[in-house]
Tab-separated table of C-alpha atoms in Angstrom:
chain	number	residue	atom	x	y	z
A	24	GLN	CA	-0.064	-0.371	-0.379
A	25	SER	CA	1.375	3.462	-0.944
A	26	SER	CA	-0.223	7.096	-0.946
A	27	ASP	CA	2.838	8.482	-3.526
A	28	PHE	CA	1.537	10.272	-6.638
A	29	GLU	CA	3.577	7.564	-8.756
A	30	PRO	CA	3.959	4.792	-6.679
A	31	VAL	CA	6.444	1.678	-8.157
A	32	PHE	CA	6.564	-1.758	-7.058
A	33	THR	CA	9.101	-4.543	-8.319
A	34	PHE	CA	7.925	-8.024	-7.869
A	35	THR	CA	10.509	-10.090	-7.654
A	36	GLU	CA	8.657	-13.842	-7.975
A	37	LEU	CA	7.151	-14.819	-11.422
A	38	GLY	CA	3.079	-15.572	-11.003
A	39	ASN	CA	0.169	-13.355	-11.620
A	40	TYR	CA	-0.508	-10.804	-9.181
A	41	GLU	CA	-3.911	-8.809	-8.918
A	42	VAL	CA	-3.228	-5.026	-8.703
A	43	GLN	CA	-5.556	-2.381	-7.182
A	44	LEU	CA	-5.204	0.920	-7.379
A	45	ILE	CA	-7.258	3.501	-5.274
A	46	SER	CA	-7.594	7.151	-6.285
A	47	THR	CA	-9.082	9.217	-4.341
A	48	ASN	CA	-10.087	13.168	-3.920
A	49	ASN	CA	-11.998	14.704	-1.406
A	50	ASN	CA	-14.929	12.593	-1.014
A	51	CYS	CA	-14.696	10.530	-4.332
A	52	SER	CA	-12.400	7.766	-4.933
A	53	ASP	CA	-12.397	5.172	-8.226
A	54	THR	CA	-10.332	1.732	-7.985
A	55	SER	CA	-9.264	-0.245	-10.703
A	56	ILE	CA	-7.888	-3.717	-10.497
A	57	GLN	CA	-5.672	-5.509	-13.379
A	58	LEU	CA	-4.286	-8.397	-13.488
A	59	ILE	CA	-0.072	-8.124	-13.632
A	60	ARG	CA	1.604	-11.606	-15.108
A	61	VAL	CA	5.588	-11.487	-13.842
A	62	VAL	CA	6.986	-14.036	-16.684
A	63	SER	CA	11.063	-14.604	-17.255
A	64	PRO	CA	12.382	-12.700	-19.996
A	65	VAL	CA	12.436	-14.678	-23.502
A	66	LEU	CA	13.533	-13.240	-26.740
A	67	ASP	CA	12.742	-14.959	-30.014
A	68	ILE	CA	11.984	-13.129	-33.285
A	69	SER	CA	10.529	-15.268	-35.845
A	70	LEU	CA	11.168	-14.615	-39.584
A	71	ASP	CA	8.198	-15.640	-41.101
A	72	GLU	CA	8.458	-14.907	-44.572
A	73	LEU	CA	10.681	-13.847	-47.280
A	74	LYS	CA	9.330	-11.665	-50.342
A	75	ILE	CA	11.388	-10.705	-52.732
A	76	ILE	CA	9.906	-7.640	-54.635
A	77	GLU	CA	11.117	-7.828	-58.324
A	78	ASN	CA	11.536	-4.622	-60.526
A	79	ASN	CA	13.286	-4.341	-63.817
A	80	GLN	CA	17.655	-4.462	-62.744
A	81	SER	CA	16.586	-5.180	-58.686
A	82	TYR	CA	15.037	-6.554	-56.352
A	83	GLY	CA	13.127	-5.488	-53.004
A	84	ILE	CA	13.255	-7.498	-49.645
A	85	GLN	CA	10.686	-7.640	-47.720
A	86	LEU	CA	10.592	-9.181	-44.344
A	87	SER	CA	6.902	-10.601	-42.069
A	88	MET	CA	8.513	-11.293	-38.548
A	89	THR	CA	7.164	-12.160	-35.044
A	90	ASN	CA	8.028	-11.272	-31.555
A	91	LYS	CA	7.035	-14.539	-29.828
A	92	GLY	CA	8.862	-13.850	-26.785
A	93	THR	CA	7.875	-12.058	-23.640
A	94	VAL	CA	9.639	-8.973	-23.943
A	95	ILE	CA	9.282	-5.780	-26.484
A	96	ILE	CA	12.088	-5.956	-29.578
A	97	SER	CA	13.461	-2.613	-30.190
A	98	GLN	CA	16.609	-2.880	-31.647
A	99	MET	CA	17.549	-6.235	-34.303
A	100	ASP	CA	20.412	-6.231	-36.771
A	101	ILE	CA	19.638	-7.794	-40.356
A	102	ARG	CA	22.312	-9.571	-42.283
A	103	VAL	CA	21.718	-10.559	-45.782
A	104	ASP	CA	23.651	-12.639	-47.917
A	105	LEU	CA	23.372	-11.913	-51.172
A	106	ALA	CA	23.734	-15.813	-53.304
A	107	GLY	CA	27.807	-15.507	-51.106
A	108	LYS	CA	28.755	-12.723	-53.401
A	109	ALA	CA	28.069	-10.177	-50.661
A	110	VAL	CA	27.260	-9.925	-46.959
A	111	VAL	CA	25.141	-5.970	-46.518
A	112	SER	CA	23.711	-5.575	-42.417
A	113	GLU	CA	21.547	-3.052	-42.093
A	114	SER	CA	19.992	-2.036	-38.232
A	115	PHE	CA	16.401	-1.991	-37.611
A	116	THR	CA	15.464	0.226	-34.653
A	117	GLY	CA	11.938	0.033	-33.889
A	118	THR	CA	8.970	-1.187	-31.710
A	119	ILE	CA	7.576	-5.025	-32.551
A	120	PRO	CA	5.598	-5.570	-29.279
A	121	VAL	CA	4.780	-9.554	-27.634
A	122	GLY	CA	3.051	-11.517	-30.087
A	123	GLN	CA	2.609	-9.002	-32.180
A	124	SER	CA	3.758	-9.167	-36.250
A	125	LEU	CA	5.913	-6.343	-38.424
A	126	ASP	CA	6.207	-5.998	-42.071
A	127	TYR	CA	8.950	-4.712	-42.632
A	128	LEU	CA	10.954	-3.592	-46.063
A	129	LEU	CA	14.526	-3.298	-45.730
A	130	SER	CA	16.350	-0.236	-46.795
A	131	ILE	CA	19.251	-2.046	-48.957
A	132	ASN	CA	18.257	-0.962	-52.247
A	133	PRO	CA	18.412	-1.858	-54.854
A	134	VAL	CA	20.103	-5.544	-54.883
A	135	LEU	CA	21.297	-5.897	-58.377
A	136	LYS	CA	20.155	-8.732	-60.089
A	137	GLU	CA	23.118	-9.736	-61.879
A	138	ASP	CA	24.550	-13.243	-61.111
A	139	LEU	CA	22.400	-13.770	-57.813
A	140	ASN	CA	20.516	-17.099	-57.115
A	141	TYR	CA	19.590	-17.054	-53.884
A	142	ILE	CA	19.314	-14.271	-51.367
A	143	CYS	CA	18.858	-15.380	-47.396
A	144	VAL	CA	18.275	-12.792	-44.457
A	145	GLU	CA	18.822	-13.795	-40.953
A	146	LEU	CA	17.768	-11.806	-37.832
A	147	PHE	CA	19.500	-10.783	-34.818
A	148	PRO	CA	17.690	-9.035	-31.790
A	149	VAL	CA	19.340	-7.199	-29.521
A	150	SER	CA	18.967	-6.895	-25.610
A	151	ASP	CA	21.237	-6.379	-22.706
A	152	LYS	CA	18.434	-8.602	-20.743
A	153	THR	CA	18.543	-11.868	-22.158
A	154	THR	CA	19.925	-13.846	-25.339
A	155	GLU	CA	17.556	-15.873	-27.665
A	156	ILE	CA	17.327	-19.399	-27.294
A	157	ASN	CA	15.395	-20.221	-30.417
A	158	VAL	CA	17.440	-18.759	-33.673
A	159	ASP	CA	16.113	-21.496	-35.803
A	160	ASN	CA	13.395	-19.491	-36.891
A	161	ASN	CA	15.531	-16.551	-37.665
A	162	ARG	CA	16.835	-17.582	-41.156
A	163	ASP	CA	14.942	-17.669	-44.511
A	164	CYS	CA	16.235	-18.268	-47.756
A	165	ALA	CA	14.565	-17.137	-51.111
A	166	ASN	CA	15.860	-18.897	-54.549
A	167	LEU	CA	15.643	-17.102	-57.372
A	168	ASP	CA	17.005	-19.595	-59.758
A	169	GLU	CA	14.962	-22.665	-60.759
A	170	LEU	CA	17.455	-25.126	-59.429
A	171	PHE	CA	18.231	-26.553	-56.067
A	172	ILE	CA	20.756	-24.755	-54.122
A	173	GLN	CA	23.245	-26.539	-51.783
A	174	LEU	CA	24.896	-23.920	-49.609
A	175	ASN	CA	28.382	-24.624	-47.640
A	176	PRO	CA	27.790	-26.383	-44.745
A	177	TYR	CA	28.569	-25.293	-41.139
A	178	PRO	CA	29.830	-25.145	-38.596
A	179	ASN	CA	33.518	-25.278	-39.829
A	180	PRO	CA	35.307	-27.797	-38.007
A	181	VAL	CA	32.322	-29.580	-37.217
A	182	PHE	CA	31.691	-30.639	-33.358
A	183	THR	CA	28.511	-32.816	-32.651
A	184	ILE	CA	25.932	-31.275	-35.500
A	185	LEU	CA	26.780	-29.941	-38.753
A	186	ASN	CA	23.953	-27.969	-40.609
A	187	LEU	CA	23.521	-28.741	-44.035
A	188	ASP	CA	21.431	-25.814	-46.150
A	189	TYR	CA	19.878	-25.684	-48.854
A	190	ILE	CA	17.160	-24.139	-50.737
A	191	VAL	CA	14.509	-25.666	-53.540
A	192	PRO	CA	13.297	-23.798	-56.319
A	193	VAL	CA	9.727	-22.441	-55.762
A	194	VAL	CA	7.278	-24.699	-58.401
A	195	GLY	CA	3.994	-22.776	-59.769
């Protein structure tokens, strides 16, 4: 209980708490009750769709991403692999609330078509509170060719798991 003008309270345990605010002014009062859910901070951004927008001589890149964690995402590094010929980076600064999706057009413009058979995008959220635990949904690739593409295996050297990524052509 507090009579502070702007009360502050820190929950030290995880769980659900019912918080009651009573405001009084002379002979009047009003009560508001809110349920507060205290959870562990989980950072999880999902790259749901990588959309290539084709222009005359270049490609635009649009991302659909979802915040599947329990903390707001406000900063992220985005790395774009241009068929192994170059890797370009872009910094995202904005707000993706918990449980919300965002469509984002990269400002990397234009990506020239010459000799590109695929484009891969990977998201790296930045947080000083926690690290991401599920990076499996942070990466997507688009095949710009009609051929099956095998990417270089990684990591090198390998200790327990070797990743073999491939990109199949879009049919129809």
